[in-house]
Coordinates of C-alpha atoms and ligand atoms in Angstrom, one line a residue:
X228 CA -40.0 -29.9 -15.9
X229 CA -43.1 -31.8 -14.9
X230 CA -43.2 -32.6 -11.2
X231 CA -45.7 -33.3 -8.5
X232 CA -45.2 -31.3 -5.4
X233 CA -44.6 -33.4 -2.3
X234 CA -47.6 -31.8 -0.5
X235 CA -49.9 -33.0 -3.3
X236 CA -48.2 -36.4 -3.6
X237 CA -48.8 -37.0 0.1
X238 CA -52.4 -36.0 -0.1
X239 CA -53.1 -38.1 -3.2
X240 CA -54.7 -41.6 -3.1
X241 CA -54.1 -42.3 -6.8
X242 CA -52.0 -45.4 -5.9
X243 CA -50.4 -47.0 -8.9
X244 CA -49.9 -43.7 -10.7
X245 CA -46.5 -42.8 -12.1
X246 CA -45.3 -39.4 -10.8
X247 CA -42.1 -37.4 -10.6
X248 CA -41.0 -35.6 -7.4
X249 CA -38.0 -33.3 -6.9
X250 CA -36.4 -32.0 -3.8
X251 CA -33.6 -32.2 -1.3
X252 CA -32.6 -35.4 0.5
X253 CA -33.1 -35.1 4.3
X254 CA -31.8 -38.5 5.0
X255 CA -30.7 -41.7 3.2
X256 CA -30.4 -45.1 4.8
X257 CA -30.7 -48.6 3.6
X258 CA -29.4 -52.2 3.5
X259 CA -28.4 -54.5 0.7
X260 CA -32.0 -55.1 -0.4
X261 CA -33.5 -51.6 -0.2
X262 CA -32.7 -47.9 0.2
X263 CA -35.0 -45.3 1.9
X264 CA -34.7 -41.6 1.1
X265 CA -36.6 -38.9 3.0
X266 CA -37.3 -36.2 0.4
X267 CA -38.4 -32.6 1.0
X268 CA -39.2 -30.0 -1.5
X269 CA -40.3 -27.1 0.8
X270 CA -44.0 -27.4 -0.1
X271 CA -44.7 -28.9 3.3
X272 CA -42.9 -29.7 6.5
X273 CA -43.5 -33.4 5.7
X274 CA -41.0 -35.6 3.8
X275 CA -42.1 -38.2 1.3
X276 CA -40.4 -41.6 1.6
X277 CA -38.7 -42.9 -1.5
X278 CA -38.2 -46.6 -1.6
X279 CA -35.4 -47.8 -3.9
X280 CA -35.3 -51.6 -4.4
X281 CA -31.8 -53.1 -5.0
X282 CA -30.8 -53.0 -8.6
X283 CA -33.2 -50.2 -9.7
X284 CA -30.6 -47.4 -9.4
X285 CA -26.9 -48.0 -9.9
X286 CA -24.5 -47.9 -6.9
X287 CA -22.7 -44.7 -8.1
X288 CA -25.9 -42.7 -8.2
X289 CA -27.0 -44.0 -4.8
X290 CA -23.7 -42.9 -3.3
X291 CA -24.3 -39.3 -4.5
X292 CA -27.6 -39.1 -2.6
X293 CA -26.4 -37.7 0.7
X294 CA -28.1 -35.3 3.1
X295 CA -28.6 -32.0 1.3
X296 CA -28.3 -33.3 -2.2
X297 CA -30.9 -32.4 -4.8
X298 CA -32.6 -35.2 -6.8
X299 CA -35.5 -35.9 -9.1
X300 CA -37.4 -39.2 -8.7
X301 CA -39.6 -41.0 -11.2
X302 CA -41.7 -43.7 -9.5
X303 CA -45.0 -45.1 -8.6
X304 CA -47.2 -43.7 -5.8
X305 CA -48.0 -46.5 -3.4
X306 CA -49.8 -46.7 -0.1
X307 CA -47.3 -46.8 2.7
X308 CA -47.1 -49.7 5.0
X309 CA -45.1 -47.6 7.5
X310 CA -46.9 -45.8 10.3
X311 CA -47.5 -42.1 10.2
X312 CA -47.4 -41.6 6.4
X313 CA -50.1 -42.2 3.9
X314 CA -48.1 -42.7 0.7
X315 CA -44.6 -43.2 -0.5
X316 CA -42.9 -43.6 -3.8
X317 CA -41.5 -46.8 -5.3
X318 CA -38.6 -45.4 -7.3
X319 CA -38.0 -46.4 -11.0
X320 CA -35.4 -43.8 -11.9
X321 CA -33.4 -41.2 -10.0
X322 CA -31.6 -38.1 -11.4
X323 CA -29.1 -36.3 -9.2
X324 CA -29.3 -32.6 -9.9
X325 CA -26.7 -31.7 -7.3
X326 CA -24.6 -33.7 -4.9
X327 CA -23.8 -32.4 -1.4
X328 CA -20.5 -32.8 0.5
X329 CA -20.2 -33.4 4.2
X330 CA -19.2 -29.7 4.6
X331 CA -22.9 -28.9 4.1
X332 CA -23.6 -26.7 7.2
X333 CA -27.1 -28.1 7.9
X334 CA -26.0 -31.7 7.8
X335 CA -26.3 -32.3 11.5
X336 CA -29.7 -32.2 13.3
X337 CA -30.3 -30.2 16.4
X338 CA -27.8 -27.3 15.8
X339 CA -28.3 -24.2 18.0
X340 CA -30.1 -21.2 16.6
X341 CA -27.0 -19.2 17.1
X342 CA -25.1 -21.6 14.8
X343 CA -27.9 -21.4 12.3
X344 CA -27.9 -17.6 12.2
X345 CA -24.3 -17.8 11.1
X346 CA -25.4 -19.9 8.2
X347 CA -28.7 -18.1 7.6
X348 CA -28.3 -18.6 3.8
X349 CA -28.7 -22.4 4.4
X350 CA -30.9 -22.5 7.5
X351 CA -33.9 -22.0 5.3
X352 CA -33.6 -25.7 4.3
X353 CA -34.2 -26.9 7.9
X354 CA -37.6 -28.1 9.2
X355 CA -37.9 -25.2 11.7
X356 CA -37.1 -22.4 9.2
X357 CA -39.2 -24.0 6.5
X358 CA -42.1 -24.0 9.0
X359 CA -41.4 -20.4 10.0
X360 CA -41.2 -19.1 6.4
X361 CA -44.4 -20.8 5.3
X362 CA -46.2 -19.3 8.3
X363 CA -44.6 -15.9 7.5
X364 CA -46.0 -16.1 4.0
X365 CA -49.4 -17.1 5.3
X366 CA -49.5 -14.2 7.7
X367 CA -48.7 -11.8 4.8
X368 CA -51.6 -13.3 2.9
X369 CA -53.9 -13.0 5.9
X370 CA -53.1 -9.4 6.3
X371 CA -53.8 -8.5 2.7
X372 CA -57.0 -10.6 2.7
X373 CA -58.2 -9.0 5.9
X374 CA -57.8 -5.5 4.7
X375 CA -59.0 -6.1 1.2
X376 CA -62.1 -7.8 2.4
X377 CA -62.8 -4.9 4.8
X378 CA -62.5 -2.3 2.0
X379 CA -59.1 -0.9 2.7
X380 CA -56.8 0.1 -0.1
X381 CA -53.1 -1.1 -0.1
X382 CA -51.2 2.2 -0.2
X383 CA -47.5 2.5 -0.9
X384 CA -45.6 5.0 1.1
X385 CA -42.0 6.0 0.4
X386 CA -39.0 4.3 2.0
X387 CA -36.7 7.3 1.5
X388 CA -37.9 10.3 3.4
X389 CA -36.7 13.8 4.2
X390 CA -38.6 14.3 7.5
X391 CA -37.6 13.0 10.9
X392 CA -41.1 11.7 11.6
X393 CA -42.1 10.8 15.1
X394 CA -38.7 10.5 16.8
X395 CA -39.5 6.8 16.7
X396 CA -35.8 5.9 16.6
X397 CA -32.5 6.8 15.1
X398 CA -32.6 7.0 11.3
X399 CA -30.3 5.6 8.7
X400 CA -29.1 8.3 6.3
X401 CA -29.3 7.9 2.6
X402 CA -26.7 9.8 0.6
X403 CA -24.6 9.6 -2.6
X404 CA -22.1 12.1 -1.2
X405 CA -18.4 11.3 -1.1
X406 CA -18.0 10.6 2.6
X407 CA -14.2 11.3 2.3
X408 CA -14.9 14.9 1.1
X409 CA -17.8 16.4 3.0
X410 CA -18.5 20.1 2.4
X411 CA -19.5 22.0 5.6
X412 CA -20.9 25.5 6.2
X413 CA -19.4 28.0 8.6
X414 CA -21.3 26.3 11.6
X415 CA -19.7 22.9 10.7
X416 CA -23.0 21.5 9.4
X417 CA -22.8 19.3 6.3
X418 CA -24.1 20.9 3.1
X419 CA -26.6 18.7 1.4
X420 CA -27.5 21.0 -1.6
X421 CA -25.3 18.9 -3.9
X422 CA -26.6 15.6 -2.5
X423 CA -28.8 13.4 -4.7
X424 CA -32.1 14.8 -3.3
X425 CA -30.7 18.3 -2.6
X426 CA -31.4 17.8 1.1
X427 CA -30.7 15.4 4.0
X428 CA -32.6 12.1 3.6
X429 CA -33.1 8.9 5.5
X430 CA -34.8 5.5 5.4
X431 CA -38.3 5.7 6.9
X432 CA -39.1 4.5 10.4
X433 CA -42.9 4.4 9.6
X434 CA -45.2 5.0 6.7
X435 CA -47.9 6.5 9.0
X436 CA -47.6 10.2 8.1
X437 CA -48.0 9.6 4.3
X438 CA -50.5 6.9 5.2
X439 CA -52.6 9.6 6.8
X440 CA -52.5 11.5 3.4
X441 CA -53.8 8.4 1.7
X442 CA -56.6 7.8 4.3
X443 CA -57.8 11.3 4.2
X444 CA -58.4 10.8 0.5
X445 CA -59.4 7.2 0.2
X446 CA -61.2 6.8 3.5
X447 CA -59.2 3.8 4.7
X448 CA -55.8 2.4 3.6
X449 CA -53.1 0.2 4.9
X450 CA -49.4 0.0 4.2
X451 CA -47.3 -3.1 4.5
X452 CA -43.6 -2.7 3.9
X453 CA -40.1 -2.5 5.4
X454 CA -39.2 0.1 8.0
X455 CA -35.8 1.0 9.4
X456 CA -34.6 2.0 12.8
X457 CA -30.9 2.5 13.7
X458 CA -31.5 2.1 17.4
X459 CA -28.8 0.1 19.1
X460 CA -31.2 -2.3 20.7
X461 CA -29.6 -5.7 20.9
X462 CA -32.7 -7.5 22.2
X463 CA -34.6 -10.6 21.0
X464 CA -37.5 -8.2 20.0
X465 CA -35.8 -5.6 17.9
X466 CA -34.5 -5.5 14.3
X467 CA -32.9 -2.6 12.5
X468 CA -35.0 -3.6 9.4
X469 CA -38.4 -4.9 10.1
X470 CA -41.8 -5.0 8.3
X471 CA -44.7 -3.0 9.5
X472 CA -48.4 -3.1 8.7
X473 CA -50.1 0.3 9.2
X474 CA -53.8 0.7 8.6
X475 CA -55.1 4.3 8.8
X476 CA -58.9 4.9 9.0
X477 CA -61.1 8.0 8.8
X478 CA -64.1 8.6 11.0
X479 CA -63.1 6.4 14.0
X480 CA -62.9 6.9 17.7
X481 CA -60.7 5.2 20.3
X482 CA -63.2 2.2 20.8
X483 CA -63.4 1.6 17.1
X484 CA -59.7 1.6 16.8
X485 CA -59.3 -1.0 19.6
X486 CA -62.1 -3.1 18.0
X487 CA -60.1 -3.0 14.8
X488 CA -56.8 -4.0 16.5
X489 CA -58.4 -6.9 18.3
X490 CA -60.4 -8.2 15.3
X491 CA -57.4 -7.9 13.0
X492 CA -55.0 -9.9 15.2
X493 CA -57.5 -12.6 15.9
X494 CA -58.2 -12.9 12.2
X495 CA -54.4 -13.5 11.6
X496 CA -54.1 -16.0 14.4
X497 CA -57.2 -17.9 13.3
X498 CA -55.8 -18.0 9.7
X499 CA -52.6 -19.6 11.0
X500 CA -54.6 -22.2 13.0
X501 CA -56.6 -23.0 9.9
X502 CA -54.0 -22.9 7.2
X503 CA -50.7 -23.8 8.9
X504 CA -51.7 -26.9 10.8
X505 CA -48.7 -29.1 10.0
X506 CA -46.2 -26.4 10.6
X507 CA -47.8 -25.4 13.9
X508 CA -47.9 -29.0 15.1
X509 CA -44.2 -29.3 14.3
X510 CA -43.4 -26.1 16.2
X511 CA -45.6 -27.1 19.1
X512 CA -43.7 -30.3 19.4
X513 CA -40.2 -29.1 18.8
X514 CA -40.1 -25.4 19.9
X515 CA -42.9 -24.5 22.3
X516 CA -45.2 -27.1 23.9
X517 CA -47.8 -24.4 24.8
X518 CA -47.9 -22.8 21.4
X519 CA -51.2 -24.1 19.9
X520 CA -53.0 -23.7 23.2
X521 CA -51.8 -20.1 23.5
X522 CA -52.9 -19.3 20.0
X523 CA -56.4 -20.8 20.6
X524 CA -56.7 -18.9 23.9
X525 CA -56.0 -15.6 22.2
X526 CA -58.7 -16.0 19.5
X527 CA -61.2 -17.1 22.2
X528 CA -60.6 -14.4 24.8
X529 CA -61.7 -10.8 24.9
X530 CA -58.6 -8.5 25.2
X531 CA -58.5 -6.3 28.4
X532 CA -58.8 -2.6 27.7
X533 CA -56.8 -0.8 30.3
X534 CA -56.1 3.0 30.8
X535 CA -52.5 3.7 31.6
X536 CA -53.5 5.3 34.9
X537 CA -55.3 2.2 36.0
X538 CA -52.3 0.1 34.9
X539 CA -50.0 2.1 37.2
X540 CA -52.5 1.6 40.1
X541 CA -52.3 -2.1 39.6
X542 CA -48.5 -2.1 39.3
X543 CA -48.1 0.0 42.5
X544 CA -50.5 -2.3 44.4
X545 CA -48.4 -5.3 43.3
X546 CA -45.3 -3.6 44.6
X547 CA -47.1 -3.0 47.9
X548 CA -48.0 -6.7 48.0
X549 CA -44.3 -7.6 47.6
X550 CA -43.7 -7.8 43.8
X551 CA -40.2 -6.7 42.9
X552 CA -39.4 -4.8 39.7
X553 CA -36.1 -3.6 38.4
X554 CA -37.4 -0.3 37.1
X555 CA -39.7 2.2 38.8
X556 CA -43.3 2.7 37.5
X557 CA -44.6 6.0 38.8
X558 CA -47.3 7.9 37.0
X559 CA -45.6 9.4 34.0
X560 CA -43.0 6.7 33.5
X561 CA -42.9 4.7 30.3
X562 CA -43.6 1.1 31.2
X563 CA -40.6 -1.3 31.0
X564 CA -41.2 -4.7 29.5
X565 CA -41.2 -6.3 33.0
X566 CA -44.2 -4.2 33.9
X567 CA -46.0 -5.0 30.6
X568 CA -45.3 -8.7 31.1
X569 CA -46.6 -8.6 34.7
X570 CA -49.9 -7.2 33.6
X571 CA -50.3 -9.5 30.6
X572 CA -48.8 -12.8 31.9
X573 CA -49.4 -12.7 35.6
X574 CA -52.2 -10.2 36.4
X575 CA -54.8 -10.5 33.6
X576 CA -53.4 -13.6 31.9
X577 CA -54.6 -12.3 28.5
X578 CA -53.7 -9.7 25.9
X579 CA -54.1 -6.1 27.1
X580 CA -54.7 -3.0 25.1
X581 CA -53.3 -0.1 27.1
X582 CA -54.7 3.4 26.4
X583 CA -54.6 7.0 27.5
X584 CA -50.9 7.4 28.1
X585 CA -49.2 10.5 29.4
X586 CA -48.7 12.9 26.5
X587 CA -45.0 13.3 27.3
X588 CA -44.1 9.7 26.5
X589 CA -46.0 9.4 23.2
X590 CA -45.6 10.8 19.7
X591 CA -46.7 14.4 18.8
X592 CA -49.6 13.4 16.6
X593 CA -51.7 11.6 19.2
X594 CA -55.1 13.1 20.1
X595 CA -55.1 14.8 23.4
X596 CA -57.7 13.5 25.9
X597 CA -60.4 16.0 26.9
X598 CA -59.9 15.4 30.6
X599 CA -56.8 15.0 32.8
X600 CA -56.8 11.7 34.8
X601 CA -57.0 11.6 38.6
X602 CA -54.3 9.5 40.4
X603 CA -53.8 9.1 44.1
X604 CA -56.4 11.9 44.6
X605 CA -54.5 14.4 42.4
X606 CA -55.0 15.6 38.9
X607 CA -52.2 14.4 36.6
X608 CA -50.8 15.8 33.3
X609 CA -52.5 15.5 30.0
X610 CA -53.0 12.1 28.4
X611 CA -53.4 11.0 24.8
X612 CA -55.4 8.5 22.9
X613 CA -52.6 6.1 22.2
X614 CA -53.2 2.3 22.2
X615 CA -50.5 -0.3 22.7
X616 CA -51.5 -3.9 22.3
X617 CA -49.5 -6.0 24.8
X618 CA -49.1 -9.7 24.2
X619 CA -48.0 -12.7 26.3
X620 CA -44.3 -13.5 25.6
X621 CA -43.9 -10.6 23.1
X622 CA -44.8 -7.4 24.9
X623 CA -45.8 -4.6 22.6
X624 CA -47.1 -6.1 19.3
X625 CA -49.1 -3.0 18.1
X626 CA -48.6 0.7 18.7
X627 CA -51.4 3.0 17.5
X628 CA -53.5 6.0 18.3
X629 CA -56.4 8.3 17.4
X630 CA -54.7 11.2 15.7
X631 CA -55.0 14.8 16.8
X632 CA -57.2 16.4 14.1
X633 CA -57.1 20.0 15.4
X634 CA -54.7 22.1 13.4
X635 CA -54.0 24.4 16.4
X636 CA -53.3 21.7 18.9
X637 CA -51.1 19.8 16.5
X638 CA -49.0 22.9 15.7
X639 CA -48.8 23.5 19.4
X640 CA -47.3 20.0 19.9
X641 CA -44.9 20.4 17.0
X642 CA -43.6 23.7 18.4
X643 CA -43.3 22.6 22.0
X644 CA -41.4 19.5 20.9
X645 CA -39.1 21.5 18.6
X646 CA -40.0 19.5 15.6
X647 CA -38.8 21.4 12.5
X648 CA -42.0 22.9 11.0
X649 CA -40.5 23.2 7.6
X650 CA -40.5 19.5 7.2
X651 CA -44.1 19.1 8.4
X652 CA -46.0 21.5 6.1
X653 CA -47.5 18.8 3.9
X654 CA -48.6 16.8 6.9
X655 CA -50.3 19.8 8.5
X656 CA -52.2 20.4 5.3
X657 CA -54.4 17.3 6.2
X658 CA -55.6 19.3 9.2
X659 CA -55.9 22.6 7.3
X660 CA -58.0 21.3 4.4
X661 CA -61.0 19.3 5.5
X662 CA -59.6 17.8 8.7
X663 CA -61.4 14.7 10.0
X664 CA -61.3 12.4 13.0
X665 CA -59.1 9.4 12.2
X666 CA -56.7 6.9 13.6
X667 CA -54.6 3.9 12.9
X668 CA -51.9 1.6 14.2
X669 CA -48.7 -0.1 13.3
X670 CA -48.2 -3.9 13.8
X671 CA -44.7 -5.2 13.9
X672 CA -44.9 -8.0 11.4
X673 CA -42.0 -10.0 12.9
X674 CA -43.5 -9.6 16.4
X675 CA -46.6 -11.2 15.0
X676 CA -44.6 -14.0 13.5
X677 CA -42.8 -14.5 16.9
X678 CA -46.1 -14.9 18.6
X679 CA -47.6 -17.3 16.0
X680 CA -44.5 -19.5 15.7
X681 CA -43.4 -19.6 19.4
X682 CA -39.9 -18.7 18.3
X683 CA -37.9 -16.9 20.9
X684 CA -35.7 -14.5 18.9
X685 CA -36.8 -12.0 16.3
X686 CA -33.7 -12.8 14.2
X687 CA -35.2 -16.3 13.6
X688 CA -38.5 -15.2 12.0
X689 CA -37.1 -13.1 9.1
X690 CA -35.0 -14.7 6.5
X691 CA -32.0 -12.3 6.7
X692 CA -32.0 -10.3 9.9
X693 CA -30.4 -6.9 10.1
X694 CA -29.2 -6.0 13.6
X695 CA -26.3 -3.9 15.0
X696 CA -23.0 -5.2 13.5
X697 CA -24.9 -7.8 11.3
X698 CA -25.7 -7.4 7.7
X699 CA -24.3 -10.6 6.3
X700 CA -26.2 -12.3 3.4
Ligands
4AD70 O1 -44.9 1.7 18.3 P1 -44.3 2.1 17.0 O2 -43.0 2.9 17.0 O3 -45.4 2.9 16.2 C1 -45.3 3.6 15.0 O4 -44.3 3.5 14.3 C2 -46.5 4.2 14.5 N1 -46.2 5.1 13.4 C3 -47.5 3.2 14.1 C4 -48.9 3.8 13.6 O5 -49.6 4.3 14.5 N2 -49.1 3.8 12.4 O6 -44.1 0.8 16.1 C5 -45.2 0.0 15.8 C6 -44.8 -1.5 16.0 C7 -44.5 -1.8 17.5 O7 -45.6 -2.0 18.2 C8 -43.7 -3.1 17.3 O8 -44.5 -4.2 17.1 C9 -43.0 -2.8 16.0 O9 -43.7 -1.8 15.3 N3 -41.6 -2.4 16.2 C10 -40.5 -3.2 15.9 N4 -40.4 -4.4 15.5 C11 -39.1 -4.9 15.4 N5 -38.0 -4.2 15.6 C12 -38.1 -2.9 16.0 N6 -36.9 -2.3 16.2 C13 -39.4 -2.4 16.2 N7 -39.8 -1.2 16.6 C14 -41.1 -1.2 16.6
MG71 MG1 -44.6 1.8 20.3

């Protein structure tokens, strides 16, 4: 079928030319002399106006063109006399591909996001979800372009894994066993010998560990794929299935890692500002009036780099000055989102990269700092070179670290944390054979999309969200 995309028709000034557009009717109104149809084909947030003079199209066809119906229009591109649109189409002929009854769930404007989640299969056709999905695509392109242009190799890590990783969250098991007839050994443990892989397997929570194998061969790689966490976190920031971008780079130190994190995020946001203008303007108007300003401010400010110990000092000073938090924040505690938001939104008013966390609250593979920090005049426990990037509205958008490259120290951590060594032999080989300084991070793709779109709930920035008790569509 030959058709002109609406985005191209709207940009064209070839007035008088005959073209064909196809799409879904957003609205249809008219009087006895003329009909106006707002048509959208998903190529842009903007509709093109179809003008149908009386007598051009028969009554029966016009009746079928209701909100949600799908049509093809042959007509002449003309300069629009109406304000706010450059061109429109004077129809000559209309084909109805599919009518649409008034039980179409997206018929009414201004439905709640809650309602739209229940109709997630149809919500993609609304303005808001069209904008979010086009931006999502653009962010994926920005990510691939950034890493490709910087000499990283796109490296594919497995989704099914036999190791428990970093304890990043509860894992989903993968099995072909008959769950009604599970064989158990004398201790009551399930026997996996006869399972598909001959051992217990799960969906991955991160591609990092295999990513390190790639990086220590290719120099610098990135992964970009789905990850799975069965944590029962019913929050607007957590999904059970989400996409993660994980670069891993050899021969870098903490400062280089932070430079990379900051440069990478700014690149993505700049890409959105440049390539998603219409969609951002729509979201700025309809969803979040401060959106574009916030995006511009992030690309134009230097992120704060804040050691954890200094962060705790600031938080404790704030408490002394009267600030109330629900959770405690003593040295050694993991920060709650209220603490992160205070630092980012109230204290610094810009993104913060927090570093040098207590070892006990971070993953086993993070590089241990050479010196223990002083706090309140006393020497504290060991810290590690972890980096969390904290963003306004979002909280943690990136988690990363310099990796422990010493075989002995890494084995020490694995043992003291009771991580089963038999699962880790292949990972430890990176430290045994030609170990090197390296590091990397993971960016939660949907958290980036939340930030760039101004949407409030992570369920609304992925087409088909997976959360506790929800796996419809
Ligand atoms: O901080 P996390 O757990 O780090 C890792 O998985 C490391 N292996 C990354 C690395 O160093 N290569 O997760 C990384 C990011 C978080 O900062 C957050 O943005 C996102 O992944 N994330 C989630 N996003 C949506 N839903 C969830 N349940 C998420 N859990 C983490
Ligand atoms: Mg984290």
